[in-house]
Structures are given as C-alpha cells and as structure tokens.
XYZ file of C-alpha atoms in Angstrom:
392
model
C 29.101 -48.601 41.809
C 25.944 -50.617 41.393
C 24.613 -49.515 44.057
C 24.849 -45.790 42.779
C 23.686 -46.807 39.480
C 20.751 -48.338 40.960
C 20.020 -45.363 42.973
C 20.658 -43.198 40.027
C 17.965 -45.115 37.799
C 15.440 -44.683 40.937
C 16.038 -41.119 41.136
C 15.453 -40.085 37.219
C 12.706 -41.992 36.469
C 10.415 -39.752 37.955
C 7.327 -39.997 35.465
C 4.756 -38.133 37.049
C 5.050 -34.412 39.341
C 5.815 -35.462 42.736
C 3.558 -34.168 45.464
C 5.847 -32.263 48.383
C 5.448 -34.116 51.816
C 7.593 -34.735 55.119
C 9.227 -37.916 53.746
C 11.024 -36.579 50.637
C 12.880 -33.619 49.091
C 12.335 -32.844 45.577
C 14.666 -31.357 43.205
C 13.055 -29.710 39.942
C 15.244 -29.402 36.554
C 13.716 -26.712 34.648
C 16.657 -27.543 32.010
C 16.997 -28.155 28.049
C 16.113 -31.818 27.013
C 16.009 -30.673 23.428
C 17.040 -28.070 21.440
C 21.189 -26.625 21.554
C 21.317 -25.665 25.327
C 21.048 -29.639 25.657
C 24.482 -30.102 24.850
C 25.277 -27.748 27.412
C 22.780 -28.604 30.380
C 22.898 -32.483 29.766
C 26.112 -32.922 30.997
C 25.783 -30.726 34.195
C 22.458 -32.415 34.922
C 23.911 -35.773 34.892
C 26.730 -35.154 37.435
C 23.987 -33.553 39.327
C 22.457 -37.061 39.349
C 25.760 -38.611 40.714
C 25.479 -36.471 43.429
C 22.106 -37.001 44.616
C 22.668 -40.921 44.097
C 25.594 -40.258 46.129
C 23.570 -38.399 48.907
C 20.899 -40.659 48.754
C 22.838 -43.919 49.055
C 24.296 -42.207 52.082
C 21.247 -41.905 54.181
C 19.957 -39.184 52.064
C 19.259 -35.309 53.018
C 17.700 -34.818 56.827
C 16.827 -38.168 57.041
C 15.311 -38.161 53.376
C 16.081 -39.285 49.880
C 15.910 -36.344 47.185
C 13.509 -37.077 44.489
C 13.569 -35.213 41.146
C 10.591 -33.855 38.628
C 12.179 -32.891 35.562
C 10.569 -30.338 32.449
C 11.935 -29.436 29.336
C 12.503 -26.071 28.217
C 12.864 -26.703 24.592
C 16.047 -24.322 24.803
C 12.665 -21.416 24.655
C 12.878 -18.653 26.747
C 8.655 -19.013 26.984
C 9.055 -22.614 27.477
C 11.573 -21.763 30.203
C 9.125 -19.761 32.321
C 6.751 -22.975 31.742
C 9.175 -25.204 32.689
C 9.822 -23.425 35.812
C 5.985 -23.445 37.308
C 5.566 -27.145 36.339
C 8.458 -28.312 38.655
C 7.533 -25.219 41.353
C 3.731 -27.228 40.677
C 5.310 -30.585 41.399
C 6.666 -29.676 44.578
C 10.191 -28.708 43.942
C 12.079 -27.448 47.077
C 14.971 -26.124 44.861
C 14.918 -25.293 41.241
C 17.865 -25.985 38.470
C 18.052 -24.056 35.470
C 19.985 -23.864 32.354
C 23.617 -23.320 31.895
C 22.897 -19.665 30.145
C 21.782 -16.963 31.801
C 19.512 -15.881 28.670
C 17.725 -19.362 28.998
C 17.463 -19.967 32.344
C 16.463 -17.066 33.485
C 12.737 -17.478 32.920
C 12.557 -20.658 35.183
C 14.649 -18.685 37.879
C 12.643 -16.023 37.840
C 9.544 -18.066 38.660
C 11.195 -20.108 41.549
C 11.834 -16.506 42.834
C 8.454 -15.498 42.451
C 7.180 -18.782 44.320
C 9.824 -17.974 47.029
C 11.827 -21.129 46.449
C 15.866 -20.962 45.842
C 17.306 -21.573 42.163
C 20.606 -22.730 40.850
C 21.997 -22.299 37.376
C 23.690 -25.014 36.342
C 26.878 -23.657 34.762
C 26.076 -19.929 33.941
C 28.653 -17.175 33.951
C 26.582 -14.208 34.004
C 26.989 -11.912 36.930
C 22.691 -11.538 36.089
C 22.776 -15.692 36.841
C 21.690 -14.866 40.292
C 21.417 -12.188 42.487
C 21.772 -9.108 40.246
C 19.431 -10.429 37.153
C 16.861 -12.858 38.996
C 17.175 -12.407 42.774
C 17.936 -12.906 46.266
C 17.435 -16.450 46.442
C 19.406 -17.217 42.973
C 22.882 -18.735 42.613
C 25.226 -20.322 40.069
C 27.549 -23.165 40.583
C 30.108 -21.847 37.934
C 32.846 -19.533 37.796
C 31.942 -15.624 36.250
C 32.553 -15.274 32.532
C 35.031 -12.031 33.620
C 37.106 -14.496 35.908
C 37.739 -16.262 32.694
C 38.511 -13.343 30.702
C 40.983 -11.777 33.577
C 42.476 -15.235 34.518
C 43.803 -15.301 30.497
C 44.980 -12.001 30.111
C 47.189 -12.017 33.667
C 48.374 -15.543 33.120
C 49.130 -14.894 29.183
C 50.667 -11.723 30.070
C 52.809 -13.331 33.199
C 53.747 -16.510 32.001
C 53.614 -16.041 27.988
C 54.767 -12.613 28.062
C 52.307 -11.561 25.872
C 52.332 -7.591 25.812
C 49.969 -7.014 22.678
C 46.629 -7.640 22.355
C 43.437 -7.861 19.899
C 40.014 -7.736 21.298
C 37.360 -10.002 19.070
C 34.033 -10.180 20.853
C 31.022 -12.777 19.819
C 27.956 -10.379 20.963
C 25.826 -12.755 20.643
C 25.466 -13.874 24.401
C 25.826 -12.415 27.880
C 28.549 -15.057 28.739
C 30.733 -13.913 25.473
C 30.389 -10.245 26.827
C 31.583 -11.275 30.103
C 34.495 -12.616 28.980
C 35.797 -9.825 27.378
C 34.854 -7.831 30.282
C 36.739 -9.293 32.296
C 39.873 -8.964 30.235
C 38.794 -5.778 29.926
C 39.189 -4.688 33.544
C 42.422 -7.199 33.733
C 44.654 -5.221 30.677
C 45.047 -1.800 31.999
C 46.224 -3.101 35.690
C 48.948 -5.115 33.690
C 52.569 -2.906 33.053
C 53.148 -2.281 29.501
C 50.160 -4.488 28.185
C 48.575 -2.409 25.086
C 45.535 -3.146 22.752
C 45.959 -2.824 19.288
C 42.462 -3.446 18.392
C 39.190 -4.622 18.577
C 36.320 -5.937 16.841
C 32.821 -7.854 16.918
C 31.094 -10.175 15.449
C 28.018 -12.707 15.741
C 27.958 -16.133 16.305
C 25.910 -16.763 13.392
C 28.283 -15.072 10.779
C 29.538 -17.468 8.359
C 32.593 -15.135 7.817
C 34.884 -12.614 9.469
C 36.883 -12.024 6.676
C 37.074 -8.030 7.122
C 37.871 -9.200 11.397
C 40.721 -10.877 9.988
C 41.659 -8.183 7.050
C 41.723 -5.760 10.041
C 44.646 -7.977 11.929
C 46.789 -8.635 9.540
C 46.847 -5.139 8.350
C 48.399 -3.973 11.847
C 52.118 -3.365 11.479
C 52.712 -6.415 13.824
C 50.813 -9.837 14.460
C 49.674 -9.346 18.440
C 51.190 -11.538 20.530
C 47.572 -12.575 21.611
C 44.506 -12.637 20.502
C 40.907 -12.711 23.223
C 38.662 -14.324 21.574
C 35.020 -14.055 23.211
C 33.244 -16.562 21.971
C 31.093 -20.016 22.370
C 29.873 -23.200 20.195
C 28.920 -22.912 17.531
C 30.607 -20.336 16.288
C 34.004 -20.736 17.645
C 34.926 -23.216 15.569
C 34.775 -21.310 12.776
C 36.313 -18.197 13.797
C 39.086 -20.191 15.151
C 39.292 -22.151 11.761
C 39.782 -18.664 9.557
C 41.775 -16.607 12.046
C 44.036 -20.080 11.539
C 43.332 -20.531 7.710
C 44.362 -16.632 7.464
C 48.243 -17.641 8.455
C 47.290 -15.470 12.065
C 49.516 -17.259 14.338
C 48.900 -15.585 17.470
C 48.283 -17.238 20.594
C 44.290 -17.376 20.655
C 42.990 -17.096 24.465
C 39.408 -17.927 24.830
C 36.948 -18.869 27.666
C 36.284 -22.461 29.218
C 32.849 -21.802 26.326
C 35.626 -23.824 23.901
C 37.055 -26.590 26.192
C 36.712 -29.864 24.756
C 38.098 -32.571 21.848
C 34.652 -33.045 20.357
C 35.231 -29.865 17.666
C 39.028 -30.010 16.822
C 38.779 -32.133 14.057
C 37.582 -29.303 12.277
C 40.549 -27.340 13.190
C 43.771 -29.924 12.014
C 46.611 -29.393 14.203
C 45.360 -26.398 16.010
C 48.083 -25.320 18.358
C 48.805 -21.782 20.442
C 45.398 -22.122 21.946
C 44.372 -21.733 25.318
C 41.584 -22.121 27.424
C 40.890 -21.850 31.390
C 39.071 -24.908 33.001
C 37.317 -25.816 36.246
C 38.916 -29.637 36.339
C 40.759 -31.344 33.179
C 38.466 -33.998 30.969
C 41.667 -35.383 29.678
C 42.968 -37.680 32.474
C 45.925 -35.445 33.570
C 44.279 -33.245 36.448
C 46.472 -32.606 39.164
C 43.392 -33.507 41.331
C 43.006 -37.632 41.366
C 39.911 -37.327 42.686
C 38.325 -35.548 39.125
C 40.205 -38.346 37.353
C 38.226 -40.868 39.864
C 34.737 -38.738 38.950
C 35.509 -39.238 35.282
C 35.731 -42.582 35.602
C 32.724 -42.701 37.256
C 31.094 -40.384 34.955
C 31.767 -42.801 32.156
C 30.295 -45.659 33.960
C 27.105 -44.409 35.133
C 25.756 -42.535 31.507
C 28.341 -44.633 29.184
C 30.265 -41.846 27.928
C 32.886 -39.414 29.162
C 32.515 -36.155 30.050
C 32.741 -33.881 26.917
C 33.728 -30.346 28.731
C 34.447 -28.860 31.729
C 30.937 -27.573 32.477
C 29.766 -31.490 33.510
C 31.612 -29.675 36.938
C 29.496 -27.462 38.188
C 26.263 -29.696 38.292
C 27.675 -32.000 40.674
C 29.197 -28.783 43.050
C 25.277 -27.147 42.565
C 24.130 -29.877 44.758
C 27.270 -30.714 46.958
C 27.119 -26.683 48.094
C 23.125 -26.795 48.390
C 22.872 -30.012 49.964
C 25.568 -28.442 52.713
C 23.749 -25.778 53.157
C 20.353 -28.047 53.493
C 22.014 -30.113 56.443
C 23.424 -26.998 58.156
C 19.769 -25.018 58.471
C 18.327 -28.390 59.541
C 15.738 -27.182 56.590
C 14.597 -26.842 52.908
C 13.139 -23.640 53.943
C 14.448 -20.715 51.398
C 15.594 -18.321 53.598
C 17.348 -20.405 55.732
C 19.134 -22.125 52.951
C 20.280 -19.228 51.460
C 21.731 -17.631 54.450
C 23.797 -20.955 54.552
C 25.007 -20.552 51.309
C 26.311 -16.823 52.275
C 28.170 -18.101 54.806
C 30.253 -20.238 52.270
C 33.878 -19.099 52.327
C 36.241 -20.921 49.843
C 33.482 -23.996 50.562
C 35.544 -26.646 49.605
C 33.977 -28.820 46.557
C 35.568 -31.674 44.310
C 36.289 -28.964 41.615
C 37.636 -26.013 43.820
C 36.069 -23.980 46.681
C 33.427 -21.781 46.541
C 32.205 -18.607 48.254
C 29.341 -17.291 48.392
C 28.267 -13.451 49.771
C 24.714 -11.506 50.342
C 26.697 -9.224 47.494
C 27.579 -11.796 45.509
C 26.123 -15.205 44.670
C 28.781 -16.291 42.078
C 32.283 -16.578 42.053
C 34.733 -13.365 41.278
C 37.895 -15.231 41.823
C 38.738 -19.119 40.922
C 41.838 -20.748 40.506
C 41.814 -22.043 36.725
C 43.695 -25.034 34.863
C 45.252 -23.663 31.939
C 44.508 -26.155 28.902
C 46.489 -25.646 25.920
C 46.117 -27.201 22.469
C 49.153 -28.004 20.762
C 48.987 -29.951 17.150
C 45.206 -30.807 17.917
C 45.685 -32.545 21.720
C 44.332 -30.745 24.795
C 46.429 -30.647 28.017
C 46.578 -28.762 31.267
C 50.211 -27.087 30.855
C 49.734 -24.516 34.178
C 47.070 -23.282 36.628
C 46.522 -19.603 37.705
C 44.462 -17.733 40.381
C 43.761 -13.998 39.485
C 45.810 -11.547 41.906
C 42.345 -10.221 43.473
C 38.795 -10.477 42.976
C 37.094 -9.126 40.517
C 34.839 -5.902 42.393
C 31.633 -6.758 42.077
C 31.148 -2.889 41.167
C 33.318 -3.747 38.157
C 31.395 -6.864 37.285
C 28.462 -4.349 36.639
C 29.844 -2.145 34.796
C-alpha cells in the first residue's frame, strides 16, 4: 500500500500541462475542483487515481506510466468547454469529464472535436455519450432509466407494491431519466396503476401543494418514485415524511449515502439502487477490500456509490488501450464496442456502436430503516432497456 500511495502522489502532482511524447500516456480531468459538482466528481476522480497507481505500479499501460493534467471547471458549463481544450492542449490522450451530463458535456464535446475519446465519470444520461456528444464518448455509470426500471420491477416483485405516485425533480437530465425509466417499467408490470404525478424543482423550498395532492387520494400509494438528487432530496424526503406519508419512497442511486440522514431522524421505507455497498456489507469482498483501500489512500471513506464508476472508467479504457496495442481514438473505441458484460470490480459492462452506456445492470437494493443504510436484496431488470425507448 505504500507503494500505491507513493505512486498515487507521483501521478497527481502534475503542476504544469504535460507535453504528449512516446514515453508516457496522459490522462486529462476536465472535472469540478470547486463549486457543487465537486462533491460529486471528487470522489470518482480519486478512485480513478487508485487505478492508474494500480496500473502504473504494474508496469504501466504499453510499456508506459499514465500521467495526468488536471483543470477545473468551476462546476461552469463555459468553464467546462475551457477546461476541456486546456487538458486536449496538454496532451491528453483521453479526456474525463464530470459526473452530469449538463456539466460535462462542454469538455466532451471538445475532446470530440479534437478527435480524442471522453469518459464521463458517473453520468446517467443516455446524451453522456454517444447520442448527446459523440462517437468517441462513453460513461462508466449505469443509465438514470436502469435505475428508475430496476425500482419499480423489484418494488413491484418483491414489495408488492401495486400503486404508485410519480414526483419528478425537473431540474436535471439525470432526475428525468429516472422517472423515465420507471416510466417505460410500470405499464409492462400486471396490475401496477399510477395514481398520480407531479413536479417540482430542486430549488423549491416547499412542496406543500405535492404533498396536499397525496394525501388527498382516497388511499396512501403503496410507493412513491421520487426523481430526485442532492440538494434537494433531502428536503422533499423530510416533508413527504413530516406530512405522516408513509409510503415506501423509491429513489435513484442520486440519494445513496449516510452523510444527509441526520436531517431525516429515523427515516425508514426508503430505498435506493446501488452499484457496490459503502457500508461494509457488499456481497462482493473485493468492494469491501477497495473501501478499505479507499480510506487509506485519501483518509476518508467513500461517501456514495458514484466513487465506483471512476475506478471502472479506467479499468474498461485501460483494457481497451492494451487490446488495440494503441492510444489511437478509433482504435480504442472499437475496443470498447466489443465489451460484452466486461467484467469490472463493480459489475460488468457492455458496450455497443448503438450504445455507449449501460441499459441493463444488476443493482444492490439499499434500504434505510430507522436512519441505517443496508443492502437488503439485489435485482437485474428482466431485459434491457431499448435504446429506442431510452430516447423517447
């Protein structure tokens, strides 16, 4: 472990653009160092790291040692784009983006301009990639729908849940996701009926007349989808609760986490779908063994699920490096499309010339029962999600 940690420190303290050459391959982070998308693209980035030190200590990448030139986007879609050339200017053969769609997407859009392959680090977006950037643009997460689907059939199969209200958070692409996907999930499931719907924004500091609306249906739903992400979750959650609504809540992995539920005493009936547990009971003893390792190289554990997908970003692109024998875009990518059910530390992952995101994951269930997390089940959706339906 010292080793890595020395390797790690080597790797990140990069403080001036690297210039590309035959004797290293360099890794730009177009990501947020400041500003709210931090708390979502610091985490990622950091098991990123473990995996390069990893790689590195190994004998490195065709012979070479991965470098990394990092620039902030100030969680500014302008900044974003700015961020993007300056790594693509320092001689970045791959470029990482934020988590979001909405915020990385300027930086992705300029490593596709420049010809040069981009990951997300954790978006959800069906646009994180092919169908809102380009051919040479992928995401390391799971689709927002997946999410939304995997809740509604597992709620449905193994809660029994047969009514359902609809609250969507417009406020992002990944909260619309979400409740697409349970969208498309409802009608296949026998007898399953919503009996309502409503929006909000993250923003709003009440959804009293949301919550005047449920409790004036002639029955309390046996679930309610809730479509939302921090920061406003925790207050929705905290007056659909403080209304005496004690309906299951389903949500996406956009709430998984201890950090909040203090502000939410005792919160139980709530449900979320992760990648890989942070609570030291996944089924896998190899993401306990990354946690712990997590904790010892940046001195604190990881806070959500979405520290996951940075570390499979550069276990799938570094495969796909070794088996084109180049860093070369085109032959990169058309490794990555031949990914089927890859396997990675936090599940496998497939990748198409459709499709450069994944329609189908098999999902912990975490459920929160008098304010502790805990993975109670898991649960694969019957069939992928088309991607003609993702589009819709």
């Amino acid at each position: 472990m010292k080793r890595l940690m020395t390797v790690l420190a080597a790797t990140t303290c990069l403080t001036a653009p690297a210039l590309a050459d035959d004797e290293k391959i360099i890794v730009g982070f177009a990501t947020a160092e400041t500003g709210f998308m931090q708390a979502y693209d610091k985490p990622a980035q950091d098991a990123a790291m473990i995996r390069i030190a990893e790689i590195n200590a190994a004998g490195g990448l065709l012979g070479k040692q991965i470098e990394v030139v990092n620039a902030d986007t100030k969680t500014d879609r302008a900044e974003g784009a700015k961020a993007g050339l300056t790594v693509i200017d320092a001689g970045a053969d791959m470029v990482v983006v934020s988590c979001d769609y909405d915020f990385g997407s300027p930086a992705a859009l300029a490593a596709e301009s420049a010809g040069l392959p981009s990951f997300f680090l954790c978006a959800e977006s069906i646009k994180a990639g092919i169908q809102g950037v380009g051919p040479n643009s992928f995401s390391a997460s799971v689709l927002a729908a997946v999410q939304g689907a995997t809740m509604a059939e597992w709620s449905y199969t193994k809660k029994e849940a047969r009514t359902f209200y609809r609250l969507l958070d417009t406020w992002t692409e990944y909260n619309k996701g979400i409740c697409d996907g349970f969208d498309y999930m409802l009608p296949k499931l026998a007898d399953a009926k919503l009996v309502g719907e409503d929006t909000f924004l993250n923003e709003d500091a009440s959804i009293a007349a949301q919550i005047t609306r449920i409790k004036a249906l002639p029955e309390e739903p046996d679930a309610i989808m809730l479509c939302t992400m921090m920061p406003g979750a925790v207050s929705a959650i905290k007056q659909i609760r403080a209304a005496g609504i004690n309906s299951m809540i389903l949500n996406g992995s956009g709430v998984d986490g201890s950090y909040w539920l203090s502000a939410v005493p005792d919160l139980s009936n709530f449900y979320v779908p992760v990648q890989g547990s942070i609570y030291g009971d996944d089924p896998n003893a190899d993401v306990t063994a990354f946690n712990a390792k997590y904790k010892e190289v940046t001195g604190g554990d990881p806070s959500t699920q979405y520290v996951y997908p940075g570390y499979v970003m550069i276990d799938v692109w570094a495969k796909a490096v070794e088996r084109a024998g180049t860093t070369e875009t085109a032959a990169v990518v058309a490794e990555l499309e031949k990914m089927n059910a890859e396997p990675t530390l936090f599940g496998p992952r497939t990748f198409t010339s459709e499709l450069h995101h994944q329609n189908q994951a098999r999902y912990l269930i975490v459920e929160t029962n008098a304010g502790k997390p805990g993975v109670v089940d898991e649960w694969t959706i019957s069939a992928p999600i088309p991607v003609a339906d993702l589009m819709k």
